Amino acid sequence: MQEKSIDSTYAAEVLDTCLKAGRLMIQGGSEMYRVEDTMLRIAKNAGIEGSRCFTTPTGIFMSLGPHSYTQITQIKKRDINLELVDRVNRLSREFAEKKITLADLKMKLSELSNDTPNYPIWLQIVGAIALSCTLMVLFMSNYDWGDFPAAAFVGGVGYGTFLGIKKYTKVRFLAEFVTAALMGFLTIALCKIFPKLLVDNILIGALMTLVPGVAFTNALRDLIGGDILSGVARGIEALFTAIALGGGVGIAIKLLGV
């Protein structure tokens, strides 16, 4: 059966839109099955059946099925931004419901790419402060309420430093290593000034702001779902983060002792 031909310009626009949506979702930390599902739905709702895509954390390949049109895109930046994933999903649903055209979808995705939604820095630091002290209580059964403000202080200062370093370097693991070392130095210094404070409690609470919980969960989800390559890649990425955090704290303990 002869396949219906499609205009090359239209095909390029569909491919570009699908790849842009997929790239933004991976940059936001989405699972691979959700990325592929969104891209294929956009192509289908654009009137092209039988499209295929192959997604990894570092690149996306997409072909318009029986048509000889294929594109790839590279992904160098990955983070956890569920607001970004939600907005791409929302735009995809609006396109499926015919509320926006393909050109509108492409334009809105470009706007998202250039102006990625995120919470203000001060609010992120406040969130890190709240997370550090509350997770310390959650994970540590033997704690003193004096550790509560100490964990909040170390977590807030550490996360603010992490955001500052990440802004000026593309090496995320370096930012995590330096931040973990700073948290270690601050914690040990506080414990030497106030001997009743416990290093373990403060450090565990503060480091939780940097632990790659979502990345590790997505890695397991991809592995269980059969995306072996993606699962292994994300798992190794999470492992490197754990090594950077452990190494930073280890340096502080080695230099200052406990």
Short mmCIF file of C-alpha atoms in Angstrom, two decimals:
data_model
loop_
_atom_site.label_atom_id
_atom_site.label_comp_id
_atom_site.label_asym_id
_atom_site.label_seq_id
_atom_site.Cartn_x
_atom_site.Cartn_y
_atom_site.Cartn_z
CA MET A 1 0.00 0.00 0.00
CA GLN A 2 1.41 3.37 -0.97
CA GLU A 3 1.90 5.75 1.95
CA LYS A 4 0.42 9.23 1.72
CA SER A 5 3.24 11.72 1.11
CA ILE A 6 3.66 14.73 3.35
CA ASP A 7 5.19 18.10 2.61
CA SER A 8 8.85 18.25 3.66
CA THR A 9 8.42 21.67 5.30
CA TYR A 10 5.48 20.42 7.35
CA ALA A 11 7.38 17.26 8.28
CA ALA A 12 10.34 19.33 9.46
CA GLU A 13 8.03 21.51 11.57
CA VAL A 14 6.41 18.46 13.19
CA LEU A 15 9.78 16.87 13.90
CA ASP A 16 11.19 20.09 15.31
CA THR A 17 8.17 20.56 17.57
CA CYS A 18 8.26 16.97 18.84
CA LEU A 19 12.00 17.11 19.54
CA LYS A 20 11.67 20.45 21.29
CA ALA A 21 8.93 19.05 23.56
CA GLY A 22 10.97 15.92 24.31
CA ARG A 23 14.14 17.88 25.03
CA LEU A 24 12.36 20.18 27.48
CA MET A 25 10.79 17.23 29.30
CA ILE A 26 14.12 15.43 29.69
CA GLN A 27 15.74 18.66 30.87
CA GLY A 28 12.97 18.85 33.48
CA GLY A 29 13.64 15.31 34.72
CA SER A 30 10.68 13.48 33.17
CA GLU A 31 10.57 9.70 32.80
CA MET A 32 11.41 8.37 29.33
CA TYR A 33 8.05 6.66 28.73
CA ARG A 34 6.29 9.99 29.32
CA VAL A 35 8.68 11.80 26.94
CA GLU A 36 8.13 9.26 24.15
CA ASP A 37 4.38 9.21 24.70
CA THR A 38 4.16 13.01 24.47
CA MET A 39 6.28 13.18 21.30
CA LEU A 40 4.32 10.43 19.54
CA ARG A 41 1.00 12.00 20.52
CA ILE A 42 2.06 15.37 19.10
CA ALA A 43 3.03 13.69 15.80
CA LYS A 44 -0.23 11.72 15.71
CA ASN A 45 -2.34 14.80 16.47
CA ALA A 46 -0.43 16.61 13.71
CA GLY A 47 -1.81 13.99 11.31
CA ILE A 48 1.24 11.72 10.98
CA GLU A 49 0.71 8.07 11.98
CA GLY A 50 3.37 5.47 12.70
CA SER A 51 6.08 7.77 14.04
CA ARG A 52 8.95 6.29 16.02
CA CYS A 53 11.35 7.76 18.55
CA PHE A 54 14.30 6.63 20.64
CA THR A 55 15.09 8.68 23.73
CA THR A 56 18.11 8.71 26.02
CA PRO A 57 19.14 11.25 28.70
CA THR A 58 21.69 12.71 26.27
CA GLY A 59 19.88 12.64 22.93
CA ILE A 60 16.60 12.01 21.08
CA PHE A 61 16.10 10.38 17.68
CA MET A 62 12.76 10.64 15.91
CA SER A 63 11.48 9.40 12.56
CA LEU A 64 8.10 9.99 10.97
CA GLY A 65 7.50 6.27 10.48
CA PRO A 66 7.22 5.24 6.83
CA HIS A 67 8.25 8.69 5.66
CA SER A 68 11.94 9.38 5.08
CA TYR A 69 12.17 12.22 7.58
CA THR A 70 14.40 11.87 10.63
CA GLN A 71 15.95 14.33 13.09
CA ILE A 72 18.04 14.10 16.23
CA THR A 73 18.67 16.54 19.06
CA GLN A 74 21.34 16.61 21.72
CA ILE A 75 20.66 17.19 25.43
CA LYS A 76 23.49 18.59 27.52
CA LYS A 77 21.61 20.08 30.46
CA ARG A 78 19.47 18.02 32.84
CA ASP A 79 17.84 19.10 36.07
CA ILE A 80 14.72 18.48 38.14
CA ASN A 81 11.99 20.94 37.15
CA LEU A 82 8.55 19.33 37.33
CA GLU A 83 6.89 22.67 36.55
CA LEU A 84 8.58 22.57 33.13
CA VAL A 85 7.39 19.00 32.54
CA ASP A 86 3.85 19.95 33.54
CA ARG A 87 3.77 22.95 31.18
CA VAL A 88 4.94 20.87 28.20
CA ASN A 89 2.29 18.24 29.01
CA ARG A 90 -0.34 20.96 29.27
CA LEU A 91 0.60 22.41 25.87
CA SER A 92 0.54 18.92 24.35
CA ARG A 93 -2.99 18.35 25.67
CA GLU A 94 -4.13 21.75 24.36
CA PHE A 95 -2.78 20.78 20.92
CA ALA A 96 -4.59 17.43 21.10
CA GLU A 97 -7.84 19.23 21.97
CA LYS A 98 -7.33 21.59 18.97
CA LYS A 99 -7.13 24.62 21.26
CA ILE A 100 -3.82 25.65 19.68
CA THR A 101 -2.25 24.99 16.28
CA LEU A 102 1.06 23.30 15.57
CA ALA A 103 2.66 26.71 14.97
CA ASP A 104 1.31 27.96 18.33
CA LEU A 105 2.64 24.85 20.07
CA LYS A 106 6.09 25.31 18.53
CA MET A 107 6.15 29.00 19.47
CA LYS A 108 5.06 28.34 23.08
CA LEU A 109 7.67 25.58 23.45
CA SER A 110 10.34 27.99 22.19
CA GLU A 111 9.19 30.54 24.78
CA LEU A 112 9.43 27.87 27.50
CA SER A 113 12.92 26.97 26.30
CA ASN A 114 14.11 30.58 26.43
CA ASP A 115 12.35 31.40 29.68
CA THR A 116 12.32 28.19 31.73
CA PRO A 117 9.89 28.54 34.64
CA ASN A 118 11.44 28.25 38.05
CA TYR A 119 10.84 29.44 41.59
CA PRO A 120 12.73 32.56 42.76
CA ILE A 121 16.06 31.86 44.44
CA TRP A 122 14.93 33.17 47.82
CA LEU A 123 11.96 30.78 47.80
CA GLN A 124 14.20 27.84 46.85
CA ILE A 125 16.47 28.66 49.80
CA VAL A 126 13.48 28.91 52.14
CA GLY A 127 12.36 25.52 50.85
CA ALA A 128 15.84 24.08 51.51
CA ILE A 129 15.74 25.46 55.06
CA ALA A 130 12.35 23.86 55.74
CA LEU A 131 13.43 20.60 54.12
CA SER A 132 16.70 20.31 56.05
CA CYS A 133 15.26 20.61 59.54
CA THR A 134 12.09 18.60 58.94
CA LEU A 135 13.85 15.71 57.20
CA MET A 136 16.37 15.60 60.05
CA VAL A 137 13.45 14.95 62.41
CA LEU A 138 12.02 12.37 59.99
CA PHE A 139 15.20 10.36 59.53
CA MET A 140 16.86 10.66 62.94
CA SER A 141 15.10 9.20 65.95
CA ASN A 142 17.75 10.37 68.44
CA TYR A 143 17.95 14.13 68.02
CA ASP A 144 17.93 17.23 70.16
CA TRP A 145 15.79 20.25 69.29
CA GLY A 146 19.02 22.28 69.27
CA ASP A 147 19.96 20.42 66.07
CA PHE A 148 16.79 21.74 64.41
CA PRO A 149 17.92 25.35 63.75
CA ALA A 150 21.48 24.20 63.06
CA ALA A 151 20.29 21.86 60.29
CA ALA A 152 18.11 24.65 58.87
CA PHE A 153 21.06 27.08 58.86
CA VAL A 154 23.53 24.66 57.24
CA GLY A 155 20.92 23.51 54.70
CA GLY A 156 19.97 27.07 53.73
CA VAL A 157 23.56 28.36 53.42
CA GLY A 158 24.63 25.21 51.59
CA TYR A 159 21.80 25.29 49.07
CA GLY A 160 22.30 29.00 48.40
CA THR A 161 25.98 28.29 47.73
CA PHE A 162 25.04 25.41 45.44
CA LEU A 163 22.77 27.66 43.36
CA GLY A 164 25.51 30.29 43.15
CA ILE A 165 28.21 27.85 42.02
CA LYS A 166 25.87 26.12 39.56
CA LYS A 167 25.14 29.47 37.92
CA TYR A 168 28.79 29.99 37.01
CA THR A 169 29.92 26.45 36.22
CA LYS A 170 28.58 23.79 33.88
CA VAL A 171 30.06 21.00 36.01
CA ARG A 172 27.19 20.07 38.33
CA PHE A 173 29.21 17.50 40.25
CA LEU A 174 31.79 20.16 41.14
CA ALA A 175 29.04 22.35 42.61
CA GLU A 176 27.73 19.41 44.63
CA PHE A 177 31.23 18.50 45.85
CA VAL A 178 32.06 22.06 46.97
CA THR A 179 28.64 22.49 48.60
CA ALA A 180 28.93 19.22 50.51
CA ALA A 181 32.41 20.23 51.72
CA LEU A 182 31.06 23.61 52.86
CA MET A 183 28.19 21.91 54.71
CA GLY A 184 30.69 19.62 56.37
CA PHE A 185 32.92 22.52 57.48
CA LEU A 186 29.94 24.53 58.78
CA THR A 187 28.49 21.56 60.67
CA ILE A 188 31.75 20.61 62.32
CA ALA A 189 32.45 24.24 63.23
CA LEU A 190 28.98 24.59 64.81
CA CYS A 191 29.46 21.36 66.76
CA LYS A 192 32.83 22.55 68.09
CA ILE A 193 31.25 25.86 69.19
CA PHE A 194 28.14 24.15 70.64
CA PRO A 195 29.29 20.70 71.83
CA LYS A 196 25.72 19.48 72.45
CA LEU A 197 24.96 19.50 68.71
CA LEU A 198 25.32 16.24 66.78
CA VAL A 199 27.20 16.22 63.47
CA ASP A 200 25.23 13.27 62.03
CA ASN A 201 21.84 14.86 62.60
CA ILE A 202 22.76 18.23 61.09
CA LEU A 203 24.60 16.81 58.08
CA ILE A 204 21.91 14.27 57.17
CA GLY A 205 19.21 16.95 57.28
CA ALA A 206 21.24 19.49 55.27
CA LEU A 207 22.48 17.03 52.62
CA MET A 208 18.92 15.90 51.87
CA THR A 209 18.49 19.08 49.80
CA LEU A 210 21.05 17.73 47.31
CA VAL A 211 20.26 14.01 47.37
CA PRO A 212 19.11 12.97 43.85
CA GLY A 213 15.93 11.24 44.99
CA VAL A 214 13.85 12.03 41.89
CA ALA A 215 16.70 11.09 39.53
CA PHE A 216 17.21 7.77 41.33
CA THR A 217 13.47 7.04 41.30
CA ASN A 218 13.26 7.82 37.56
CA ALA A 219 16.28 5.59 36.94
CA LEU A 220 14.51 2.68 38.65
CA ARG A 221 11.29 3.47 36.77
CA ASP A 222 13.12 3.44 33.44
CA LEU A 223 14.90 0.17 34.28
CA ILE A 224 11.68 -1.54 35.34
CA GLY A 225 9.90 -0.16 32.27
CA GLY A 226 12.54 -1.66 29.96
CA ASP A 227 14.47 1.54 29.12
CA ILE A 228 17.74 -0.08 30.14
CA LEU A 229 20.07 2.49 28.57
CA SER A 230 18.23 5.43 30.11
CA GLY A 231 17.93 3.72 33.50
CA VAL A 232 21.63 2.88 33.65
CA ALA A 233 22.67 6.38 32.51
CA ARG A 234 20.47 8.08 35.09
CA GLY A 235 21.54 5.64 37.78
CA ILE A 236 25.21 6.42 37.11
CA GLU A 237 24.42 10.14 37.18
CA ALA A 238 22.74 9.73 40.58
CA LEU A 239 25.72 7.64 41.76
CA PHE A 240 28.17 10.38 40.76
CA THR A 241 26.12 12.88 42.75
CA ALA A 242 26.25 10.59 45.80
CA ILE A 243 30.04 10.25 45.37
CA ALA A 244 30.42 14.04 45.10
CA LEU A 245 28.40 14.57 48.29
CA GLY A 246 30.26 11.86 50.18
CA GLY A 247 33.62 13.14 48.95
CA GLY A 248 32.89 16.72 50.01
CA VAL A 249 31.83 15.69 53.51
CA GLY A 250 34.81 13.33 53.73
CA ILE A 251 37.23 16.19 52.95
CA ALA A 252 35.70 18.30 55.74
CA ILE A 253 35.93 15.46 58.26
CA LYS A 254 39.50 14.67 57.20
CA LEU A 255 40.64 18.28 57.67
CA LEU A 256 38.69 19.26 60.80
CA GLY A 257 37.89 15.92 62.42
CA VAL A 258 34.59 15.30 64.20
#
